[in-house]
CSV table of C-alpha atoms in Angstrom, one decimal:
chain,number,residue,atom,x,y,z
A,1,UNK,CA,11.8,51.7,-72.9
A,2,UNK,CA,12.2,48.1,-71.7
A,3,UNK,CA,10.1,46.9,-74.6
A,4,UNK,CA,12.5,47.3,-77.0
A,5,UNK,CA,15.3,46.5,-74.8
A,6,UNK,CA,13.6,42.9,-74.6
A,7,UNK,CA,13.6,42.6,-78.2
A,8,UNK,CA,16.4,40.8,-80.4
A,9,UNK,CA,17.5,44.1,-82.6
A,10,UNK,CA,16.8,47.7,-82.4
A,11,UNK,CA,17.1,50.1,-85.5
A,12,UNK,CA,16.5,53.8,-84.6
A,13,UNK,CA,16.3,57.0,-86.7
A,14,UNK,CA,18.4,59.9,-86.3
A,15,UNK,CA,16.7,63.2,-84.9
A,16,UNK,CA,13.4,61.4,-84.4
A,17,UNK,CA,14.0,58.4,-82.3
A,18,UNK,CA,14.7,58.5,-78.5
A,19,UNK,CA,14.8,56.0,-75.6
A,20,UNK,CA,15.8,57.0,-71.8
A,21,UNK,CA,14.8,56.0,-68.7
A,22,UNK,CA,14.1,59.3,-67.7
A,23,UNK,CA,13.8,62.2,-69.9
A,24,UNK,CA,16.1,65.4,-69.8
A,25,UNK,CA,13.8,67.6,-67.8
A,26,UNK,CA,14.0,64.8,-65.0
A,27,UNK,CA,17.6,64.4,-65.2
A,28,UNK,CA,18.3,68.2,-64.9
A,29,UNK,CA,16.0,68.2,-61.7
A,30,UNK,CA,17.6,65.1,-60.2
A,31,UNK,CA,21.7,65.4,-61.1
A,32,UNK,CA,21.3,69.1,-62.3
A,33,UNK,CA,22.7,68.1,-65.9
A,34,UNK,CA,21.6,70.0,-68.8
A,35,UNK,CA,21.2,67.4,-71.6
A,36,UNK,CA,19.4,67.3,-75.1
A,37,UNK,CA,17.0,64.5,-75.6
A,38,UNK,CA,19.3,63.5,-78.9
A,39,UNK,CA,22.3,63.7,-76.5
A,40,UNK,CA,20.7,61.7,-73.9
A,41,UNK,CA,19.2,58.8,-75.6
A,42,UNK,CA,19.1,59.4,-79.5
A,43,UNK,CA,19.8,57.2,-82.1
A,44,UNK,CA,23.6,58.3,-82.1
A,45,UNK,CA,24.1,57.7,-78.6
A,46,UNK,CA,22.7,54.4,-78.6
A,47,UNK,CA,24.3,53.1,-81.4
A,48,UNK,CA,27.8,54.1,-80.7
A,49,UNK,CA,28.0,54.8,-76.8
A,50,UNK,CA,25.7,52.6,-75.0
A,51,UNK,CA,25.4,49.9,-77.3
A,52,UNK,CA,21.6,49.7,-76.7
A,53,UNK,CA,20.4,50.0,-80.5
A,54,UNK,CA,22.1,48.2,-83.5
A,55,UNK,CA,21.6,51.0,-86.5
A,56,UNK,CA,21.0,54.3,-86.7
A,57,UNK,CA,19.6,55.9,-90.0
A,58,UNK,CA,19.0,59.0,-91.6
A,59,UNK,CA,15.3,58.7,-91.9
A,60,UNK,CA,12.2,56.4,-91.9
A,61,UNK,CA,12.2,55.0,-95.3
A,62,UNK,CA,16.0,53.7,-95.0
A,63,UNK,CA,15.2,52.0,-91.5
A,64,UNK,CA,12.2,50.4,-93.3
A,65,UNK,CA,14.3,49.3,-96.3
A,66,UNK,CA,16.9,47.9,-93.8
A,67,UNK,CA,14.4,46.0,-91.7
A,68,UNK,CA,13.4,44.3,-95.0
A,69,UNK,CA,16.9,43.6,-95.9
A,70,UNK,CA,17.7,42.4,-92.6
A,71,UNK,CA,14.5,40.0,-92.4
A,72,UNK,CA,15.8,38.3,-95.3
A,73,UNK,CA,18.9,36.9,-93.4
A,74,UNK,CA,16.4,35.1,-90.3
A,75,UNK,CA,14.8,32.1,-89.9
A,76,UNK,CA,10.9,32.2,-89.4
A,77,UNK,CA,11.7,30.9,-85.9
A,78,UNK,CA,14.2,28.5,-84.1
A,79,UNK,CA,13.2,25.3,-85.6
A,80,UNK,CA,12.7,26.2,-89.2
A,81,UNK,CA,16.2,26.4,-90.3
A,82,UNK,CA,18.1,29.4,-91.9
A,83,UNK,CA,16.5,30.7,-95.3
A,84,UNK,CA,17.9,29.4,-98.3
A,85,UNK,CA,17.9,32.1,-101.0
A,86,UNK,CA,19.2,31.5,-104.8
A,87,UNK,CA,22.6,32.5,-105.8
A,88,UNK,CA,25.1,32.5,-108.6
A,89,UNK,CA,28.0,32.9,-106.9
A,90,UNK,CA,30.3,29.8,-107.1
A,91,UNK,CA,31.2,28.3,-103.8
A,92,UNK,CA,34.5,27.7,-104.9
A,93,UNK,CA,35.1,31.1,-106.2
A,94,UNK,CA,39.1,32.1,-105.7
A,95,UNK,CA,39.7,35.2,-104.4
A,96,UNK,CA,43.5,35.8,-105.2
A,97,UNK,CA,43.6,39.1,-103.6
A,98,UNK,CA,43.3,37.7,-100.1
A,99,UNK,CA,46.8,36.2,-100.4
A,100,UNK,CA,48.0,39.7,-100.3
A,101,UNK,CA,45.3,41.2,-97.7
A,102,UNK,CA,47.9,40.5,-94.8
A,103,UNK,CA,50.4,43.3,-94.7
A,104,UNK,CA,54.3,42.4,-94.4
A,105,UNK,CA,54.6,44.3,-90.8
A,106,UNK,CA,52.8,42.5,-87.9
A,107,UNK,CA,51.8,45.9,-86.6
A,108,UNK,CA,50.2,47.1,-89.9
A,109,UNK,CA,46.4,47.1,-89.7
A,110,UNK,CA,44.0,45.7,-92.6
A,111,UNK,CA,40.3,46.3,-93.2
A,112,UNK,CA,38.5,42.6,-92.1
A,113,UNK,CA,35.3,43.7,-93.9
A,114,UNK,CA,37.4,43.0,-97.2
A,115,UNK,CA,37.8,39.1,-96.3
A,116,UNK,CA,34.2,39.5,-95.0
A,117,UNK,CA,32.8,40.9,-98.1
A,118,UNK,CA,35.1,38.4,-100.4
A,119,UNK,CA,33.8,35.2,-98.5
A,120,UNK,CA,30.1,35.8,-98.3
A,121,UNK,CA,27.6,35.6,-101.5
A,122,UNK,CA,27.8,38.5,-103.7
A,123,UNK,CA,29.6,40.4,-101.2
A,124,UNK,CA,26.4,41.1,-99.2
A,125,UNK,CA,27.0,41.6,-95.4
A,126,UNK,CA,24.6,43.2,-92.9
A,127,UNK,CA,26.5,44.5,-90.2
A,128,UNK,CA,25.0,45.0,-86.6
A,129,UNK,CA,26.4,47.9,-84.2
A,130,UNK,CA,28.6,48.8,-86.7
A,131,UNK,CA,29.6,52.2,-84.8
A,132,UNK,CA,29.9,50.3,-81.1
A,133,UNK,CA,32.8,48.5,-80.0
A,134,UNK,CA,34.2,48.6,-83.5
A,135,UNK,CA,37.1,46.5,-82.6
A,136,UNK,CA,34.8,43.4,-83.2
A,137,UNK,CA,32.8,42.9,-86.1
A,138,UNK,CA,29.4,41.1,-86.1
A,139,UNK,CA,26.7,40.4,-88.7
A,140,UNK,CA,24.9,38.4,-91.3
A,141,UNK,CA,26.0,37.0,-94.6
A,142,UNK,CA,25.3,33.9,-96.8
A,143,UNK,CA,27.2,31.1,-98.0
A,144,UNK,CA,25.6,29.1,-100.7
A,145,UNK,CA,22.8,31.1,-100.3
A,146,UNK,CA,22.2,30.1,-96.7
A,147,UNK,CA,22.5,32.3,-93.7
A,148,UNK,CA,25.7,32.8,-91.4
A,149,UNK,CA,26.3,34.6,-88.7
A,150,UNK,CA,29.9,36.5,-88.6
A,151,UNK,CA,32.1,37.4,-86.1
A,152,UNK,CA,35.4,39.2,-86.9
A,153,UNK,CA,38.1,41.3,-85.1
A,154,UNK,CA,38.8,44.5,-86.4
A,155,UNK,CA,42.6,45.3,-86.8
A,156,UNK,CA,42.0,48.9,-88.0
A,157,UNK,CA,40.3,49.6,-84.5
A,158,UNK,CA,42.2,49.3,-81.4
A,159,UNK,CA,44.0,46.5,-83.2
A,160,UNK,CA,41.6,44.2,-83.0
A,161,UNK,CA,41.7,43.9,-79.3
A,162,UNK,CA,39.0,42.2,-77.0
A,163,UNK,CA,37.7,44.5,-74.4
A,164,UNK,CA,34.5,44.8,-72.3
A,165,UNK,CA,32.3,46.4,-75.1
A,166,UNK,CA,33.4,44.0,-77.9
A,167,UNK,CA,33.2,41.0,-75.4
A,168,UNK,CA,29.3,42.1,-74.6
A,169,UNK,CA,28.3,42.8,-78.2
A,170,UNK,CA,29.9,39.6,-79.8
A,171,UNK,CA,28.5,37.5,-76.8
A,172,UNK,CA,25.0,38.6,-77.7
A,173,UNK,CA,25.4,37.9,-81.0
A,174,UNK,CA,26.7,34.5,-81.0
A,175,UNK,CA,23.9,33.6,-78.5
A,176,UNK,CA,21.5,34.9,-81.1
A,177,UNK,CA,22.8,33.0,-83.7
A,178,UNK,CA,23.0,29.7,-81.4
A,179,UNK,CA,19.3,30.3,-80.1
A,180,UNK,CA,18.1,30.5,-83.9
A,181,UNK,CA,20.3,27.5,-85.3
A,182,UNK,CA,22.4,30.0,-87.5
A,183,UNK,CA,26.0,28.7,-88.3
A,184,UNK,CA,28.8,30.9,-87.2
A,185,UNK,CA,31.9,31.8,-88.9
A,186,UNK,CA,34.8,33.5,-87.2
A,187,UNK,CA,37.7,35.4,-88.4
A,188,UNK,CA,40.6,35.7,-85.9
A,189,UNK,CA,43.1,38.5,-85.7
A,190,UNK,CA,43.1,39.4,-82.1
A,191,UNK,CA,46.4,40.4,-80.1
A,192,UNK,CA,45.1,39.8,-76.4
A,193,UNK,CA,42.3,41.5,-73.9
A,194,UNK,CA,42.9,45.2,-73.5
A,195,UNK,CA,44.9,46.0,-70.5
A,196,UNK,CA,44.6,48.7,-67.9
A,197,UNK,CA,42.7,49.8,-64.7
A,198,UNK,CA,39.8,51.1,-66.3
A,199,UNK,CA,38.9,47.7,-68.0
A,200,UNK,CA,40.0,45.5,-65.0
A,201,UNK,CA,37.6,47.8,-62.6
A,202,UNK,CA,34.9,47.5,-65.2
A,203,UNK,CA,35.1,43.8,-64.8
A,204,UNK,CA,37.0,42.7,-68.2
A,205,UNK,CA,37.1,39.3,-66.3
A,206,UNK,CA,33.4,38.7,-66.1
A,207,UNK,CA,32.3,40.6,-69.4
A,208,UNK,CA,35.1,38.4,-71.4
A,209,UNK,CA,33.6,35.3,-69.7
A,210,UNK,CA,30.4,36.0,-71.5
A,211,UNK,CA,32.1,35.5,-75.1
A,212,UNK,CA,33.8,32.4,-73.8
A,213,UNK,CA,30.5,31.2,-72.3
A,214,UNK,CA,28.7,32.0,-75.6
A,215,UNK,CA,31.0,29.9,-77.9
A,216,UNK,CA,31.4,27.1,-75.5
A,217,UNK,CA,27.4,26.6,-74.9
A,218,UNK,CA,26.6,27.2,-78.7
A,219,UNK,CA,25.8,23.9,-80.7
A,220,UNK,CA,25.5,25.2,-84.0
A,221,UNK,CA,28.0,24.6,-86.6
A,222,UNK,CA,31.4,26.9,-85.7
A,223,UNK,CA,34.1,27.6,-88.2
A,224,UNK,CA,37.1,29.4,-87.4
A,225,UNK,CA,39.6,31.2,-89.8
A,226,UNK,CA,42.9,32.5,-88.1
A,227,UNK,CA,44.4,35.4,-90.3
A,228,UNK,CA,47.1,36.3,-88.2
A,229,UNK,CA,47.6,36.9,-84.5
A,230,UNK,CA,45.8,34.7,-82.1
A,231,UNK,CA,47.4,35.2,-78.8
A,232,UNK,CA,46.7,33.9,-75.3
A,233,UNK,CA,43.1,34.1,-73.5
A,234,UNK,CA,41.7,36.0,-76.3
A,235,UNK,CA,42.7,33.0,-79.0
A,236,UNK,CA,40.9,31.0,-76.8
A,237,UNK,CA,38.0,33.0,-76.5
A,238,UNK,CA,37.6,33.5,-80.5
A,239,UNK,CA,35.9,30.0,-81.0
A,240,UNK,CA,39.0,28.0,-80.7
A,241,UNK,CA,39.3,24.0,-80.6
A,242,UNK,CA,38.9,24.1,-77.0
A,243,UNK,CA,35.5,25.8,-77.0
A,244,UNK,CA,34.1,23.2,-79.2
A,245,UNK,CA,35.0,24.5,-82.4
A,246,UNK,CA,34.1,22.4,-85.6
A,247,UNK,CA,36.7,23.3,-88.1
A,248,UNK,CA,39.3,25.5,-87.1
A,249,UNK,CA,41.7,26.8,-90.1
A,250,UNK,CA,44.8,28.9,-90.2
A,251,UNK,CA,46.2,30.8,-93.0
A,252,UNK,CA,50.3,30.8,-93.3
A,253,UNK,CA,50.5,34.3,-91.9
A,254,UNK,CA,48.7,32.9,-88.6
A,255,UNK,CA,50.4,33.5,-85.4
A,256,UNK,CA,48.8,31.2,-82.5
A,257,UNK,CA,50.8,31.4,-79.0
A,258,UNK,CA,50.4,32.7,-75.6
A,259,UNK,CA,51.8,36.0,-76.3
A,260,UNK,CA,53.7,37.9,-78.6
A,261,UNK,CA,57.3,37.3,-79.0
A,262,UNK,CA,58.6,40.6,-77.3
A,263,UNK,CA,56.5,40.1,-74.6
A,264,UNK,CA,57.3,36.5,-73.8
A,265,UNK,CA,60.8,37.3,-74.0
A,266,UNK,CA,60.7,40.2,-71.6
A,267,UNK,CA,59.5,37.8,-69.1
A,268,UNK,CA,60.9,34.5,-69.7
A,269,UNK,CA,64.5,36.0,-70.2
A,270,UNK,CA,64.1,39.4,-68.0
A,271,UNK,CA,67.5,39.4,-67.0
A,272,UNK,CA,69.1,39.5,-70.4
A,273,UNK,CA,70.4,42.9,-72.1
A,274,UNK,CA,68.6,44.4,-75.0
A,275,UNK,CA,70.9,42.5,-77.5
A,276,UNK,CA,70.6,39.3,-76.2
A,277,UNK,CA,66.8,39.6,-76.1
A,278,UNK,CA,66.8,40.7,-79.7
A,279,UNK,CA,68.0,37.3,-80.5
A,280,UNK,CA,65.8,35.6,-78.1
A,281,UNK,CA,62.8,37.4,-79.7
A,282,UNK,CA,63.7,36.2,-83.2
A,283,UNK,CA,64.0,32.8,-82.0
A,284,UNK,CA,60.7,32.7,-80.4
A,285,UNK,CA,59.3,34.4,-83.6
A,286,UNK,CA,60.8,31.8,-85.9
A,287,UNK,CA,59.7,29.0,-83.6
A,288,UNK,CA,56.1,30.1,-82.7
A,289,UNK,CA,55.1,32.9,-85.1
A,290,UNK,CA,53.4,30.3,-87.5
A,291,UNK,CA,50.3,28.3,-87.4
A,292,UNK,CA,52.3,24.8,-87.6
A,293,UNK,CA,52.9,24.3,-83.8
A,294,UNK,CA,49.1,24.8,-83.1
A,295,UNK,CA,48.5,22.5,-86.0
A,296,UNK,CA,50.7,19.4,-85.0
A,297,UNK,CA,48.9,19.5,-81.4
A,298,UNK,CA,45.4,19.2,-83.2
A,299,UNK,CA,44.4,23.0,-82.2
A,300,UNK,CA,43.9,23.9,-86.1
A,301,UNK,CA,42.3,21.0,-88.5
A,302,UNK,CA,44.3,22.6,-91.5
A,303,UNK,CA,46.6,25.6,-92.7
A,304,UNK,CA,44.6,26.6,-96.0
A,305,UNK,CA,45.7,29.5,-98.8
A,306,UNK,CA,43.8,32.9,-97.9
A,307,UNK,CA,42.2,32.9,-101.7
A,308,UNK,CA,40.5,29.5,-101.1
A,309,UNK,CA,38.9,30.8,-97.8
A,310,UNK,CA,35.2,31.0,-99.4
A,311,UNK,CA,35.6,27.5,-100.9
A,312,UNK,CA,36.9,25.8,-97.3
A,313,UNK,CA,34.5,27.6,-95.4
A,314,UNK,CA,31.5,26.4,-97.7
A,315,UNK,CA,32.7,22.8,-98.2
A,316,UNK,CA,32.6,23.0,-93.9
A,317,UNK,CA,29.4,24.1,-93.8
A,318,UNK,CA,28.1,21.4,-96.0
A,319,UNK,CA,29.8,19.0,-93.6
A,320,UNK,CA,28.2,20.4,-90.9
A,321,UNK,CA,24.6,21.0,-92.1
A,322,UNK,CA,23.2,18.3,-90.0
A,323,UNK,CA,25.3,18.6,-86.9
A,324,UNK,CA,23.4,17.5,-83.8
A,325,UNK,CA,24.9,18.5,-80.6
A,326,UNK,CA,22.8,18.8,-77.2
A,327,UNK,CA,24.4,20.2,-74.0
A,328,UNK,CA,23.4,18.5,-70.8
A,329,UNK,CA,20.3,19.4,-69.6
A,330,UNK,CA,19.7,21.8,-66.8
A,331,UNK,CA,16.8,24.1,-66.1
A,332,UNK,CA,18.5,27.2,-67.7
A,333,UNK,CA,22.3,28.3,-68.2
A,334,UNK,CA,24.1,30.6,-65.9
A,335,UNK,CA,25.7,32.9,-68.1
A,336,UNK,CA,28.1,35.7,-66.2
A,337,UNK,CA,25.9,38.3,-66.7
C-alpha cells in the first residue's frame, strides 16, 4: 500500500479499488471493529475522508480516460518545461460576468469554480481531490496553451476558511508544481484559519505552516488574485507578497486586513456599547474593506477589473516565463511535516 502512497497522484475506482495497511479481518481481531473493505479503504473513503487518493471514478474506463486527459497537463520531467497545446481561446478574452460574481453581501458565498473556468483556456480545468477539504480547490488548467497549477479558496464550503486538511492538501499541490516547474495561480477569498480546540489540538499551527513553507520555498512564477476577503495569517499564507509572490492583483471588492471589521472593533474598542461599536465598525469597513491601503504599501501590484482577470494573468505569465530564482543551497529543506 505504500507503493501508491509514494506516487504523485492516485486515481481509484469505486467498488473495486482498495487500500489499507491492515484488512477488515485483522481490524476485527485487533480492535473488535466490524468494517467493510469499502468503508475501511475504498475509493470514496480515500478521496473524501483520508485524502490519500485524488479522484474516485465509477469504472475502469472512466479512470483510464481521465488519466490520459490528466497526463496532457503534466511535463515529461522536471527539466522539460510545461507542455504547450494549441488554443484558439484569445489571451485577452473579456468576461463581463465576472464583474458581478461577488455578491453584494460579504457573508454570501459564490462558486470559485466559475472564476477558474472563465480564466483558463476553453474552461478546461482538471481538479484534484475535489471531495477532500473542498474549502480549497487545487487543479490544473492552461493559459495560452501552457499548463498552470491553480489554488483557490472556495467560499461555498466553510466560507473558504483554511483548516488542517485544506492546508495539507494545498501545500502538497504547491510543492508538486514547484518540483515540476509549473507556474502557480492563486485565487484568494479567505476569512482566516478555522478556530477551535479540535484544530489547535490537531496541530493547525504546524499544518498551516506547511502551506506557508510551500509557497515561500516555491521558485516558479506565482500570480495571486484577491477577489474578496484576505484576512490575517490566512492572507499571508495564500501566496502573498510576503511569500515572494511575483504579481499580486486585487479586485475592487478585495478586503485586505488583519481581520474583519466586527472582530477588530470588538477587540480594539472592547469597552464601548453596541451602538458605539457599530459606528466604529462602519469606520473600519470604510477605511480598510478595500484593496487600496495594501496597494499603497506595495503588498498589491495593481487593482484590476474582474472582467480582465484572464488577460492580466496571461500577460503576467508571459513576463515571468523565464523567471530564474534559486534558494540558498542546503542538503534538503525541512518542511514542518
